[in-house]
Coordinates of C-alpha atoms in Angstrom, one line a residue:
Chain A
M1 CA 18.5 -19.5 -13.3
S2 CA 19.0 -23.3 -13.6
I3 CA 16.1 -25.6 -13.5
E4 CA 16.0 -29.1 -12.2
I5 CA 13.2 -31.5 -12.9
K6 CA 13.1 -34.6 -10.7
S7 CA 10.9 -37.6 -11.5
V8 CA 7.9 -35.6 -12.7
S9 CA 4.9 -37.7 -13.7
K10 CA 1.5 -36.6 -15.0
S11 CA -1.5 -38.5 -16.2
F12 CA -4.8 -37.3 -17.8
G13 CA -7.2 -40.0 -16.8
E14 CA -5.9 -43.2 -18.3
F15 CA -3.4 -41.4 -20.5
E16 CA 0.1 -41.2 -19.1
S17 CA 1.4 -37.9 -20.4
L18 CA 4.8 -37.9 -18.6
K19 CA 6.5 -40.9 -17.1
S20 CA 9.0 -39.9 -14.4
I21 CA 10.9 -37.2 -16.2
D22 CA 14.4 -36.1 -15.0
L23 CA 16.1 -33.2 -16.6
V24 CA 18.5 -30.4 -15.8
I25 CA 18.5 -27.1 -17.6
E26 CA 21.6 -24.9 -17.2
T27 CA 21.6 -21.2 -16.5
G28 CA 21.3 -19.2 -19.7
E29 CA 20.7 -22.2 -21.9
L30 CA 18.3 -22.3 -24.9
L31 CA 16.7 -25.7 -24.8
A32 CA 14.3 -27.3 -27.2
L33 CA 11.7 -29.8 -26.2
L34 CA 11.1 -31.8 -29.4
G35 CA 8.7 -34.5 -30.0
P36 CA 5.6 -35.6 -31.9
S37 CA 2.1 -34.6 -30.7
G38 CA 1.1 -36.5 -27.6
S39 CA 4.8 -36.9 -26.5
G40 CA 4.2 -34.8 -23.4
K41 CA 6.4 -31.8 -24.4
T42 CA 3.7 -29.2 -23.9
T43 CA 2.6 -30.8 -20.6
L44 CA 6.2 -30.6 -19.3
L45 CA 6.4 -27.0 -20.3
R46 CA 3.1 -26.2 -18.6
I47 CA 4.2 -28.0 -15.4
I48 CA 7.4 -25.9 -15.3
A49 CA 5.3 -22.8 -15.7
G50 CA 2.9 -23.9 -13.0
L51 CA -0.1 -23.9 -15.4
E52 CA -0.5 -27.6 -14.8
S53 CA 0.2 -29.5 -11.6
A54 CA 2.4 -32.6 -11.6
D55 CA 1.0 -35.8 -10.1
S56 CA 4.4 -36.5 -8.5
G57 CA 8.0 -35.2 -8.6
Q58 CA 9.8 -32.0 -7.9
I59 CA 10.8 -28.9 -9.7
Y60 CA 13.7 -26.7 -8.5
F61 CA 14.5 -23.2 -9.8
S62 CA 18.2 -22.6 -8.7
G63 CA 17.7 -25.1 -5.9
E64 CA 14.4 -23.7 -4.7
N65 CA 11.6 -26.2 -4.7
L66 CA 8.6 -24.7 -6.6
I67 CA 6.3 -27.6 -7.0
D68 CA 3.6 -26.1 -4.7
T69 CA 4.0 -22.5 -6.1
G70 CA 1.3 -21.4 -8.5
A71 CA 1.9 -19.9 -11.9
K72 CA 1.2 -16.4 -10.5
D73 CA 4.2 -16.5 -8.2
R74 CA 6.7 -18.5 -10.3
Q75 CA 8.0 -15.5 -12.2
V76 CA 8.2 -17.3 -15.5
G77 CA 7.6 -15.7 -18.9
F78 CA 5.2 -17.8 -21.0
V79 CA 4.6 -17.3 -24.7
F80 CA 1.6 -19.2 -26.2
Q81 CA 1.3 -20.7 -29.6
H82 CA -1.7 -18.5 -30.4
Y83 CA -0.1 -15.5 -28.7
A84 CA -2.9 -15.1 -26.1
L85 CA -2.7 -11.3 -26.3
F86 CA -5.5 -9.5 -24.5
R87 CA -7.7 -8.6 -27.4
H88 CA -9.5 -5.7 -25.8
M89 CA -6.2 -3.9 -24.9
T90 CA -3.8 -1.9 -27.0
V91 CA -0.3 -3.3 -27.6
F92 CA 1.0 -0.8 -25.0
D93 CA -1.6 -2.0 -22.3
N94 CA -0.8 -5.6 -23.2
I95 CA 2.9 -5.1 -22.5
A96 CA 2.2 -3.0 -19.4
F97 CA -0.2 -5.6 -17.9
G98 CA 2.3 -7.5 -15.8
L99 CA 3.7 -4.3 -14.4
R100 CA 0.3 -2.8 -13.6
V101 CA -1.1 -5.9 -11.7
K102 CA 1.8 -5.9 -9.2
P103 CA 0.9 -5.0 -5.6
K104 CA 1.0 -1.3 -4.9
A105 CA 4.1 -1.6 -2.7
V106 CA 6.3 -2.9 -5.5
R107 CA 4.5 -1.4 -8.5
L108 CA 6.4 1.1 -10.7
S109 CA 5.0 4.6 -11.3
E110 CA 3.0 5.0 -14.5
A111 CA 5.9 7.2 -15.9
K112 CA 8.4 4.4 -15.3
I113 CA 6.0 1.8 -16.8
K114 CA 5.7 4.0 -19.9
E115 CA 9.5 4.2 -20.2
K116 CA 9.9 0.4 -19.8
V117 CA 7.2 -0.5 -22.3
S118 CA 8.8 1.9 -24.8
E119 CA 12.1 0.3 -24.3
L120 CA 10.7 -3.2 -24.9
L121 CA 8.9 -2.0 -28.0
S122 CA 12.1 -0.7 -29.5
L123 CA 13.8 -4.0 -28.5
I124 CA 11.4 -5.9 -30.7
H125 CA 11.5 -3.1 -33.3
L126 CA 7.8 -2.4 -33.1
D127 CA 7.7 1.1 -31.5
W128 CA 5.1 2.3 -33.9
V129 CA 2.3 -0.1 -32.9
A130 CA 1.9 0.9 -29.3
D131 CA -1.7 2.2 -29.8
R132 CA -2.9 -0.5 -32.0
F133 CA -5.0 -3.5 -31.1
P134 CA -3.7 -7.1 -31.5
S135 CA -6.3 -7.8 -34.3
Q136 CA -4.6 -5.1 -36.4
L137 CA -1.3 -6.8 -36.5
S138 CA 0.3 -9.7 -38.3
G139 CA 1.0 -13.0 -36.7
G140 CA 4.7 -12.4 -36.5
Q141 CA 4.2 -9.0 -34.9
R142 CA 1.7 -10.4 -32.4
Q143 CA 4.2 -13.1 -31.4
R144 CA 6.9 -10.6 -30.8
I145 CA 4.6 -8.5 -28.7
A146 CA 3.6 -11.6 -26.7
L147 CA 7.4 -12.1 -26.1
A148 CA 7.8 -8.4 -25.0
R149 CA 4.8 -8.8 -22.6
A150 CA 6.4 -11.8 -21.1
L151 CA 9.7 -10.1 -20.7
A152 CA 8.3 -6.9 -19.1
V153 CA 8.0 -8.5 -15.7
E154 CA 11.6 -9.6 -15.9
P155 CA 10.9 -13.4 -15.6
R156 CA 13.5 -15.8 -14.2
I157 CA 13.0 -18.1 -17.1
L158 CA 11.3 -17.9 -20.5
L159 CA 9.0 -20.6 -21.7
L160 CA 7.7 -20.7 -25.3
D161 CA 5.0 -23.2 -26.4
E162 CA 5.3 -23.8 -30.2
P163 CA 6.0 -20.1 -30.6
F164 CA 6.2 -20.2 -34.4
G165 CA 3.7 -22.9 -35.0
A166 CA 0.9 -20.6 -36.2
L167 CA 3.1 -18.6 -38.6
D168 CA 3.7 -19.1 -42.3
S169 CA 7.1 -20.6 -43.2
K170 CA 8.9 -17.4 -44.2
V171 CA 8.0 -15.5 -41.1
R172 CA 8.8 -18.6 -39.1
K173 CA 12.3 -18.7 -40.5
E174 CA 12.9 -15.0 -39.7
L175 CA 11.6 -15.3 -36.2
R176 CA 13.8 -18.3 -35.5
Q177 CA 16.9 -16.4 -36.4
W178 CA 15.6 -13.4 -34.5
L179 CA 15.0 -15.6 -31.3
R180 CA 18.5 -17.0 -31.6
R181 CA 20.0 -13.5 -31.6
F182 CA 17.6 -12.3 -29.0
H183 CA 18.6 -15.1 -26.6
H184 CA 22.3 -14.4 -27.4
D185 CA 21.8 -10.8 -26.2
L186 CA 19.6 -11.4 -23.2
K187 CA 21.0 -14.7 -22.0
I188 CA 17.8 -15.6 -20.2
T189 CA 17.3 -19.4 -19.6
T190 CA 14.8 -20.3 -22.3
I191 CA 12.9 -23.5 -23.0
F192 CA 10.8 -23.8 -26.1
V193 CA 8.5 -26.6 -27.3
T194 CA 8.4 -27.6 -31.0
H195 CA 7.4 -30.6 -33.1
D196 CA 9.5 -29.2 -36.0
Q197 CA 13.0 -30.9 -35.9
E198 CA 14.5 -28.3 -38.2
E199 CA 13.5 -25.6 -35.8
A200 CA 14.8 -27.4 -32.8
L201 CA 18.2 -28.1 -34.5
E202 CA 18.6 -24.6 -35.9
V203 CA 17.7 -22.6 -32.8
S204 CA 18.6 -24.5 -29.6
D205 CA 21.8 -25.1 -27.7
R206 CA 20.5 -28.5 -26.6
V207 CA 17.6 -30.7 -27.8
V208 CA 15.5 -32.9 -25.6
V209 CA 13.7 -35.5 -27.7
L210 CA 10.5 -36.7 -26.1
N211 CA 8.3 -39.6 -27.1
K212 CA 5.3 -41.1 -25.4
G213 CA 6.0 -39.3 -22.1
E214 CA 9.7 -40.3 -21.9
I215 CA 13.0 -38.7 -22.8
E216 CA 14.6 -40.5 -25.7
Q217 CA 17.8 -38.4 -25.9
V218 CA 19.3 -35.2 -24.6
G219 CA 22.1 -33.6 -26.6
T220 CA 23.4 -30.8 -28.8
P221 CA 21.8 -30.5 -32.2
E222 CA 24.9 -32.1 -33.7
E223 CA 24.7 -35.1 -31.3
V224 CA 21.1 -35.9 -31.8
Y225 CA 21.3 -35.6 -35.6
H226 CA 24.5 -37.4 -36.2
R227 CA 24.6 -39.8 -33.2
P228 CA 21.0 -40.6 -32.4
A229 CA 20.6 -42.8 -29.4
N230 CA 18.0 -45.0 -30.9
S231 CA 15.8 -45.6 -34.0
F232 CA 13.1 -43.3 -32.9
V233 CA 15.5 -40.3 -32.6
A234 CA 17.1 -41.2 -36.0
E235 CA 13.8 -41.3 -37.7
F236 CA 12.3 -38.3 -36.0
L237 CA 15.2 -35.9 -36.7
G238 CA 15.3 -36.3 -40.4
D239 CA 14.7 -38.5 -43.4
V240 CA 16.4 -41.8 -43.2
T241 CA 16.5 -45.0 -45.1
L242 CA 16.8 -48.3 -43.2
F243 CA 19.4 -50.7 -44.6
R244 CA 18.7 -54.1 -43.0
G245 CA 21.5 -56.6 -43.0
R246 CA 23.2 -54.9 -45.9
V247 CA 26.2 -53.6 -44.1
D248 CA 28.0 -56.1 -41.9
D249 CA 24.7 -57.9 -41.3
Q250 CA 23.4 -55.0 -39.2
S251 CA 20.5 -52.7 -39.6
V252 CA 21.8 -49.2 -40.2
Y253 CA 20.2 -45.9 -40.9
V254 CA 21.4 -43.7 -43.8
R255 CA 20.5 -40.0 -44.2
P256 CA 19.8 -38.7 -47.8
H257 CA 23.1 -36.9 -48.1
Q258 CA 25.1 -39.9 -47.1
F259 CA 24.4 -41.7 -50.3
E260 CA 26.6 -41.9 -53.4
V261 CA 24.9 -42.3 -56.8
M262 CA 26.6 -44.1 -59.7
H263 CA 25.6 -45.2 -63.2
V264 CA 27.7 -48.4 -63.0
S265 CA 29.1 -50.2 -60.0
D266 CA 30.3 -53.6 -59.0
D267 CA 30.4 -52.8 -55.3
P268 CA 28.5 -55.5 -53.4
H269 CA 27.1 -52.8 -51.0
A270 CA 25.5 -50.8 -53.8
V271 CA 21.8 -51.4 -54.7
H272 CA 20.1 -51.0 -58.0
A273 CA 17.2 -48.6 -57.8
E274 CA 14.9 -46.6 -60.0
I275 CA 14.5 -42.9 -59.7
I276 CA 10.7 -42.3 -59.2
F277 CA 10.8 -38.7 -58.0
L278 CA 13.3 -35.9 -58.7
N279 CA 13.2 -32.3 -57.5
P280 CA 16.1 -30.1 -58.5
A281 CA 14.6 -26.9 -57.1
G282 CA 16.5 -25.8 -54.0
P283 CA 20.1 -25.9 -52.7
L284 CA 20.0 -29.7 -52.9
V285 CA 18.5 -32.0 -55.5
K286 CA 16.0 -34.3 -53.8
M287 CA 15.3 -37.8 -55.1
E288 CA 13.2 -40.8 -54.2
L289 CA 14.3 -44.1 -55.5
S290 CA 12.6 -47.5 -55.5
G291 CA 15.1 -50.2 -54.5
P292 CA 14.9 -54.0 -54.3
D293 CA 11.6 -55.1 -52.7
E294 CA 10.3 -51.7 -53.6
Q295 CA 12.0 -50.1 -50.7
L296 CA 11.9 -46.3 -50.7
I297 CA 15.3 -44.7 -50.7
Q298 CA 15.6 -40.9 -50.1
V299 CA 18.7 -39.3 -51.6
S300 CA 19.9 -35.8 -51.8
L301 CA 22.7 -34.7 -54.1
S302 CA 24.6 -31.4 -54.6
Q303 CA 23.6 -29.5 -57.7
S304 CA 27.1 -30.1 -59.2
E305 CA 26.9 -33.8 -58.6
Y306 CA 23.5 -33.8 -60.2
A307 CA 24.7 -31.9 -63.2
E308 CA 27.7 -34.2 -63.6
L309 CA 25.6 -37.4 -63.5
K310 CA 22.8 -36.0 -65.8
L311 CA 20.1 -38.0 -64.0
K312 CA 16.6 -38.4 -65.3
K313 CA 13.3 -39.6 -63.7
G314 CA 12.7 -43.3 -64.5
E315 CA 16.4 -44.0 -64.9
K316 CA 18.0 -47.0 -63.0
V317 CA 21.1 -46.2 -61.0
Y318 CA 23.3 -47.7 -58.3
V319 CA 23.2 -46.1 -54.8
R320 CA 25.6 -46.8 -52.1
P321 CA 25.9 -45.5 -48.5
K322 CA 29.1 -43.6 -48.1
E323 CA 28.6 -43.6 -44.4
V324 CA 25.9 -44.4 -42.0
I325 CA 24.3 -42.7 -38.9
G326 CA 26.1 -43.3 -35.7
G327 CA 29.5 -44.3 -37.2
D328 CA 32.3 -43.2 -39.4
Y329 CA 31.7 -46.4 -41.2
C330 CA 33.0 -46.2 -44.8
I331 CA 33.0 -48.8 -47.4
Chain B
M1 CA -21.6 -21.9 -49.3
S2 CA -23.5 -18.6 -49.5
S3 CA -22.9 -18.1 -53.2
L4 CA -24.1 -21.6 -53.7
S5 CA -27.4 -21.0 -52.0
I6 CA -27.9 -17.7 -53.7
S7 CA -27.4 -19.2 -57.1
R8 CA -29.9 -21.9 -56.2
I9 CA -32.5 -19.4 -55.2
K10 CA -32.0 -17.6 -58.5
T11 CA -33.0 -20.7 -60.4
E12 CA -36.4 -20.8 -58.6
S13 CA -39.0 -19.1 -60.6
R14 CA -40.0 -15.5 -59.7
F15 CA -43.5 -16.7 -58.9
V16 CA -42.4 -19.2 -56.2
Q17 CA -40.1 -16.5 -54.8
W18 CA -43.0 -14.0 -54.4
V19 CA -45.4 -16.5 -53.0
L20 CA -42.9 -17.6 -50.4
I21 CA -42.1 -14.0 -49.3
G22 CA -45.7 -13.1 -49.4
V23 CA -46.8 -16.0 -47.2
A24 CA -44.0 -15.2 -44.7
L25 CA -45.0 -11.5 -44.6
L26 CA -48.7 -12.2 -44.3
Y27 CA -48.0 -14.6 -41.4
L28 CA -45.9 -12.0 -39.6
F29 CA -48.5 -9.3 -40.2
L30 CA -51.4 -11.4 -38.9
L31 CA -49.6 -12.8 -35.9
L32 CA -47.2 -10.1 -34.8
F33 CA -47.8 -6.7 -36.4
L34 CA -51.6 -6.6 -36.4
P35 CA -51.9 -7.5 -32.6
I36 CA -49.4 -4.8 -31.7
I37 CA -51.4 -2.2 -33.7
L38 CA -54.6 -3.4 -32.2
I39 CA -53.3 -3.1 -28.7
L40 CA -52.2 0.5 -29.4
V41 CA -55.6 1.3 -31.0
S42 CA -57.5 -0.3 -28.2
A43 CA -55.4 1.5 -25.6
L44 CA -56.1 4.9 -27.2
K45 CA -59.8 4.1 -28.1
K46 CA -61.1 6.4 -25.4
G47 CA -58.7 9.1 -26.1
F48 CA -55.2 10.0 -24.9
P49 CA -56.3 11.5 -21.6
M50 CA -58.0 8.2 -20.6
Y51 CA -54.8 6.4 -21.7
V52 CA -52.7 8.6 -19.3
Q53 CA -55.2 8.2 -16.6
A54 CA -55.1 4.4 -16.8
L55 CA -51.4 4.5 -16.4
Q56 CA -51.6 6.8 -13.4
D57 CA -54.0 4.5 -11.5
P58 CA -52.4 3.7 -8.1
E59 CA -52.8 0.0 -8.6
T60 CA -51.0 0.2 -11.9
W61 CA -48.2 2.0 -10.2
V62 CA -47.9 -0.6 -7.5
A63 CA -47.7 -3.3 -10.2
I64 CA -45.0 -1.4 -12.1
K65 CA -43.0 -0.9 -8.9
L66 CA -43.3 -4.6 -7.9
S67 CA -42.3 -5.8 -11.4
L68 CA -39.3 -3.5 -11.5
F69 CA -38.3 -4.6 -7.9
V70 CA -38.6 -8.3 -8.9
A71 CA -36.4 -7.7 -12.0
V72 CA -33.9 -5.7 -10.0
V73 CA -33.4 -8.6 -7.6
A74 CA -33.8 -11.5 -10.1
V75 CA -31.5 -10.2 -12.9
P76 CA -28.4 -9.6 -10.7
L77 CA -28.9 -13.0 -9.0
N78 CA -28.9 -14.7 -12.5
V79 CA -26.0 -12.7 -13.7
I80 CA -23.9 -14.0 -10.7
F81 CA -25.2 -17.6 -11.2
G82 CA -24.8 -17.4 -15.0
L83 CA -21.2 -16.2 -14.7
F84 CA -20.3 -18.9 -12.1
A85 CA -22.0 -21.6 -14.2
A86 CA -20.3 -20.4 -17.5
W87 CA -16.9 -20.2 -15.8
A88 CA -17.2 -23.7 -14.3
I89 CA -18.4 -25.2 -17.6
T90 CA -15.9 -23.6 -19.9
K91 CA -12.7 -23.4 -17.8
Y92 CA -12.8 -26.7 -15.9
S93 CA -13.6 -30.3 -16.7
F94 CA -15.5 -32.2 -14.0
R95 CA -17.9 -35.0 -13.5
G96 CA -21.6 -34.1 -14.1
K97 CA -20.7 -31.2 -16.5
S98 CA -23.2 -32.3 -19.1
L99 CA -25.8 -32.8 -16.4
L100 CA -25.2 -29.2 -15.2
L101 CA -25.6 -28.0 -18.8
A102 CA -28.9 -29.9 -19.1
L103 CA -30.2 -28.5 -15.8
I104 CA -29.5 -24.9 -16.9
D105 CA -31.9 -25.5 -19.8
L106 CA -34.5 -27.1 -17.7
P107 CA -36.6 -23.9 -17.1
L108 CA -36.9 -23.4 -20.8
S109 CA -38.4 -26.9 -21.3
V110 CA -40.8 -26.9 -18.3
S111 CA -44.1 -25.1 -18.5
P112 CA -44.0 -21.9 -16.4
V113 CA -47.1 -23.1 -14.5
I114 CA -45.2 -26.2 -13.4
S115 CA -42.3 -24.0 -12.3
G116 CA -44.7 -22.0 -10.1
M117 CA -46.2 -25.2 -8.7
I118 CA -42.7 -26.5 -7.7
F119 CA -42.4 -23.6 -5.3
V120 CA -45.9 -24.0 -3.9
L121 CA -45.0 -27.7 -3.2
L122 CA -41.8 -26.6 -1.5
F123 CA -42.9 -23.5 0.4
G124 CA -46.7 -23.6 0.5
A125 CA -48.7 -24.0 3.7
N126 CA -49.0 -27.8 3.1
G127 CA -45.6 -27.9 1.3
F128 CA -42.3 -29.6 2.2
L129 CA -41.0 -26.5 4.2
G130 CA -44.4 -25.0 4.9
E131 CA -44.6 -25.8 8.6
F132 CA -41.1 -24.6 9.3
L133 CA -41.7 -21.3 7.5
A134 CA -45.0 -20.8 9.3
A135 CA -43.4 -21.5 12.6
H136 CA -40.9 -18.7 11.9
G137 CA -43.4 -16.3 10.5
I138 CA -41.9 -16.3 7.0
R139 CA -44.2 -15.9 4.0
V140 CA -43.0 -17.1 0.7
I141 CA -46.0 -18.2 -1.3
F142 CA -48.6 -15.5 -1.9
A143 CA -45.9 -12.9 -1.1
V144 CA -43.1 -11.1 -2.8
P145 CA -40.3 -13.7 -2.0
G146 CA -42.3 -16.4 -3.9
I147 CA -42.6 -14.1 -6.9
I148 CA -38.9 -13.4 -6.9
L149 CA -38.1 -17.2 -6.6
A150 CA -40.4 -18.1 -9.4
T151 CA -38.9 -15.4 -11.6
V152 CA -35.3 -16.3 -10.8
F153 CA -36.1 -19.9 -11.7
V154 CA -37.8 -19.1 -15.0
T155 CA -35.1 -16.7 -16.1
F156 CA -31.9 -18.3 -15.0
P157 CA -30.9 -19.9 -18.3
Y158 CA -30.7 -16.6 -20.2
V159 CA -27.4 -15.2 -18.9
A160 CA -25.6 -18.6 -18.7
R161 CA -26.7 -19.6 -22.2
E162 CA -25.4 -16.4 -23.7
V163 CA -22.1 -16.3 -21.8
I164 CA -21.1 -20.0 -22.2
P165 CA -20.5 -19.9 -26.0
V166 CA -18.6 -16.7 -25.8
M167 CA -16.3 -18.0 -23.1
K168 CA -15.9 -21.3 -25.0
A169 CA -14.9 -19.5 -28.1
Q170 CA -12.2 -17.6 -26.3
G171 CA -10.6 -20.5 -24.4
K172 CA -8.5 -19.9 -21.4
D173 CA -5.2 -18.8 -23.0
E174 CA -5.7 -15.1 -22.0
E175 CA -6.5 -16.0 -18.4
E176 CA -3.4 -18.2 -18.3
A177 CA -1.3 -15.5 -19.8
A178 CA -2.5 -13.1 -17.1
M179 CA -1.7 -15.7 -14.4
T180 CA 1.9 -16.1 -15.5
L181 CA 2.2 -12.3 -15.6
G182 CA 1.4 -12.3 -11.8
A183 CA -2.3 -11.3 -11.8
N184 CA -4.5 -12.6 -9.0
G185 CA -7.9 -14.2 -9.5
F186 CA -9.8 -11.0 -9.1
Q187 CA -7.6 -9.1 -11.5
I188 CA -7.9 -11.8 -14.1
F189 CA -11.7 -11.7 -13.8
T190 CA -12.1 -7.9 -13.9
K191 CA -9.3 -7.1 -16.4
V192 CA -9.3 -10.0 -18.8
T193 CA -12.4 -12.2 -18.6
L194 CA -15.1 -9.6 -18.0
P195 CA -14.1 -7.2 -20.8
N196 CA -13.9 -10.2 -23.2
I197 CA -17.4 -11.4 -22.4
K198 CA -19.1 -8.1 -21.8
W199 CA -21.3 -8.0 -24.9
G200 CA -22.4 -11.6 -24.5
L201 CA -23.2 -10.9 -20.9
F202 CA -25.1 -7.8 -21.8
Y203 CA -27.1 -9.7 -24.4
G204 CA -28.0 -12.3 -21.7
V205 CA -29.0 -9.5 -19.3
I206 CA -31.4 -7.9 -21.8
L207 CA -33.1 -11.2 -22.5
C208 CA -33.2 -12.1 -18.8
N209 CA -34.7 -8.7 -17.9
A210 CA -37.4 -8.8 -20.6
R211 CA -38.5 -12.3 -19.4
A212 CA -38.3 -11.3 -15.7
L213 CA -40.6 -8.3 -16.3
G214 CA -43.0 -10.2 -18.6
E215 CA -43.3 -13.6 -16.7
F216 CA -46.9 -14.6 -16.2
G217 CA -47.4 -18.3 -15.6
A218 CA -45.0 -19.1 -12.8
V219 CA -45.7 -15.8 -11.0
S220 CA -49.4 -16.3 -11.3
V221 CA -49.3 -19.6 -9.4
V222 CA -47.3 -18.2 -6.5
S223 CA -48.6 -14.7 -6.3
G224 CA -52.1 -15.3 -5.0
H225 CA -53.3 -12.2 -6.9
I226 CA -53.6 -9.9 -3.8
R227 CA -54.5 -6.6 -5.4
G228 CA -52.0 -3.9 -4.9
V229 CA -49.7 -6.3 -3.0
T230 CA -48.6 -9.2 -5.1
T231 CA -49.8 -8.3 -8.6
T232 CA -47.0 -7.8 -11.0
L233 CA -47.6 -5.9 -14.2
P234 CA -48.6 -8.9 -16.3
L235 CA -51.0 -10.1 -13.6
H236 CA -52.4 -6.6 -13.3
V237 CA -53.2 -6.6 -17.1
E238 CA -55.0 -9.9 -16.6
I239 CA -57.1 -8.5 -13.7
L240 CA -58.1 -5.4 -15.7
Y241 CA -59.0 -7.5 -18.6
N242 CA -61.1 -9.9 -16.5
E243 CA -63.0 -6.9 -15.1
Y244 CA -63.8 -5.7 -18.6
A245 CA -61.6 -2.6 -18.2
F246 CA -60.4 -3.2 -21.8
A247 CA -59.0 0.3 -22.4
A248 CA -57.0 0.3 -19.2
A249 CA -55.8 -3.3 -19.8
F250 CA -54.5 -2.4 -23.2
S251 CA -53.0 0.9 -22.0
V252 CA -50.9 -1.1 -19.5
A253 CA -50.2 -3.7 -22.1
S254 CA -48.8 -1.0 -24.4
L255 CA -46.0 -0.6 -21.8
F256 CA -44.9 -4.1 -22.7
I257 CA -44.9 -3.2 -26.4
G258 CA -42.6 -0.4 -25.5
L259 CA -40.4 -2.7 -23.5
A260 CA -40.4 -5.3 -26.3
L261 CA -39.3 -2.7 -28.9
F262 CA -36.6 -1.3 -26.6
T263 CA -35.3 -4.8 -26.0
L264 CA -35.3 -5.6 -29.6
L265 CA -33.3 -2.5 -30.4
L266 CA -30.8 -3.2 -27.7
K267 CA -30.6 -6.9 -28.8
H268 CA -29.9 -5.7 -32.3
I269 CA -27.1 -3.3 -31.3
V270 CA -25.4 -5.8 -29.0
G271 CA -25.8 -8.6 -31.6
F272 CA -24.1 -6.4 -34.1
R273 CA -21.2 -5.7 -31.6
L274 CA -20.8 -9.5 -31.0
K275 CA -20.7 -10.2 -34.7
R276 CA -18.1 -7.5 -35.2
E277 CA -15.9 -9.1 -32.6
G278 CA -16.4 -12.4 -34.4
L279 CA -18.1 -14.1 -31.5
K280 CA -21.5 -14.9 -32.9

């Protein structure tokens, strides 16, 4: 199921949430809508689901215009940030809900429904919770059940609104990888909304970066990270230091790992800076340096480089960009 | 927060503690408990047979039936109105929303006598619609329809006020989830919304019912006190009292004590359920 969004706009009173958005989502793709809060990403997802109406524009599912079709008839699976499980129903009844509300003519028999719910429960590895209530489960379990519930009605597309936003970071990481594998097996066209750039880069096939109701860039995780289209994307997708007029009289962005740190240097491109923060815990050693004009420079080094240089907090060193964002520029 | 206030109370002297508790208990005893005991004592003053006889009086029975009939009509009407109002206020945003919220509270802030007079002004012989109603032979004031209207007016905040906070706390995520799963409006309401608000709704119904059965002021203005026709139970108590039939008056009044205790018990049980579901 491919989705085509054509000049979709939406305002809430004075606030323009979406400004004429055009976007094509390919069949089977796992797409991330990434942006800060207020960028319009959730509104766009809700318009695709039919939970919100667009002020203007069209939405096509495999060529079929669905702009006037309500959420009830769009056959989309929607997963909410706070799960939105039916709190008075057991897990089983939650997953069976979409199957049971179908008109009599197309409804499965209760035995078939039971079979299908059991299948879904084993797909999410939660067979043993069928008779429990949502309040008795952890956040991660609830979110997987919300996903199973959405999948029960065999939706044409799957939409997830900040699906891991309410979970703690360890569970979030596990569920990310799980979603990735899950999508790989099912190959259902999936769009998920997130404000977490790491999540978007790690999970999706393509990332759409939104800001103030407009698309800043669409590309693979590699493209948006290494070749950002503009300064907003460069800054939003990871820590950067802005070097103004230092390299060929141009403003360039440098990511923390693109720096080289030296005790002595006569390179004109290197700057003298003081280490004001140093955190060696983790796969990379993270540092913050205060450069000329007290400019903050964020640098990350490998553990072996760090060990070799024997750096200490308060020490003055030379830092030099080995390369910059958007180019293979090397000094 | 709670541990803070507890530790503060502990620093008060024992004496102050006992005085405060004593004053509160004395106050409750004098104003609530003693009257209830006195009503029961007065009702049984002339013996239990007289008590039963007073309750078996045909006029008492007419009053009981009329009061029950009024409640049976007024409570469901307010349940429907309360649900509509709560749904509109919590699920949609529209102009005049705060005005609607304020209007729902209006009957609580207006004296019941005034509430009754509004209907006399509207439907009475010299009222706004009086001539029209007379021409069509419809009696509202000094008749049962007027009593029902006044009761509905006075009791309509109760259901809405209990349901609105419960619906607000739950948001509309579950309804939206049901919608994307293909449920129609009726299915969403009966399978998702109603089970979620049932205890709040029940709580509102209990309060609404108690007030509907006990309403005096507004009903007194519109009823006309036609014995055996438009006297509800509270009006009947007043009539008996004014005729110096004290034992009979207190016997009938004891029914209200029973109703009050029953309501209190239900309120307690439902309040406990609401608390357990984290909604109050």
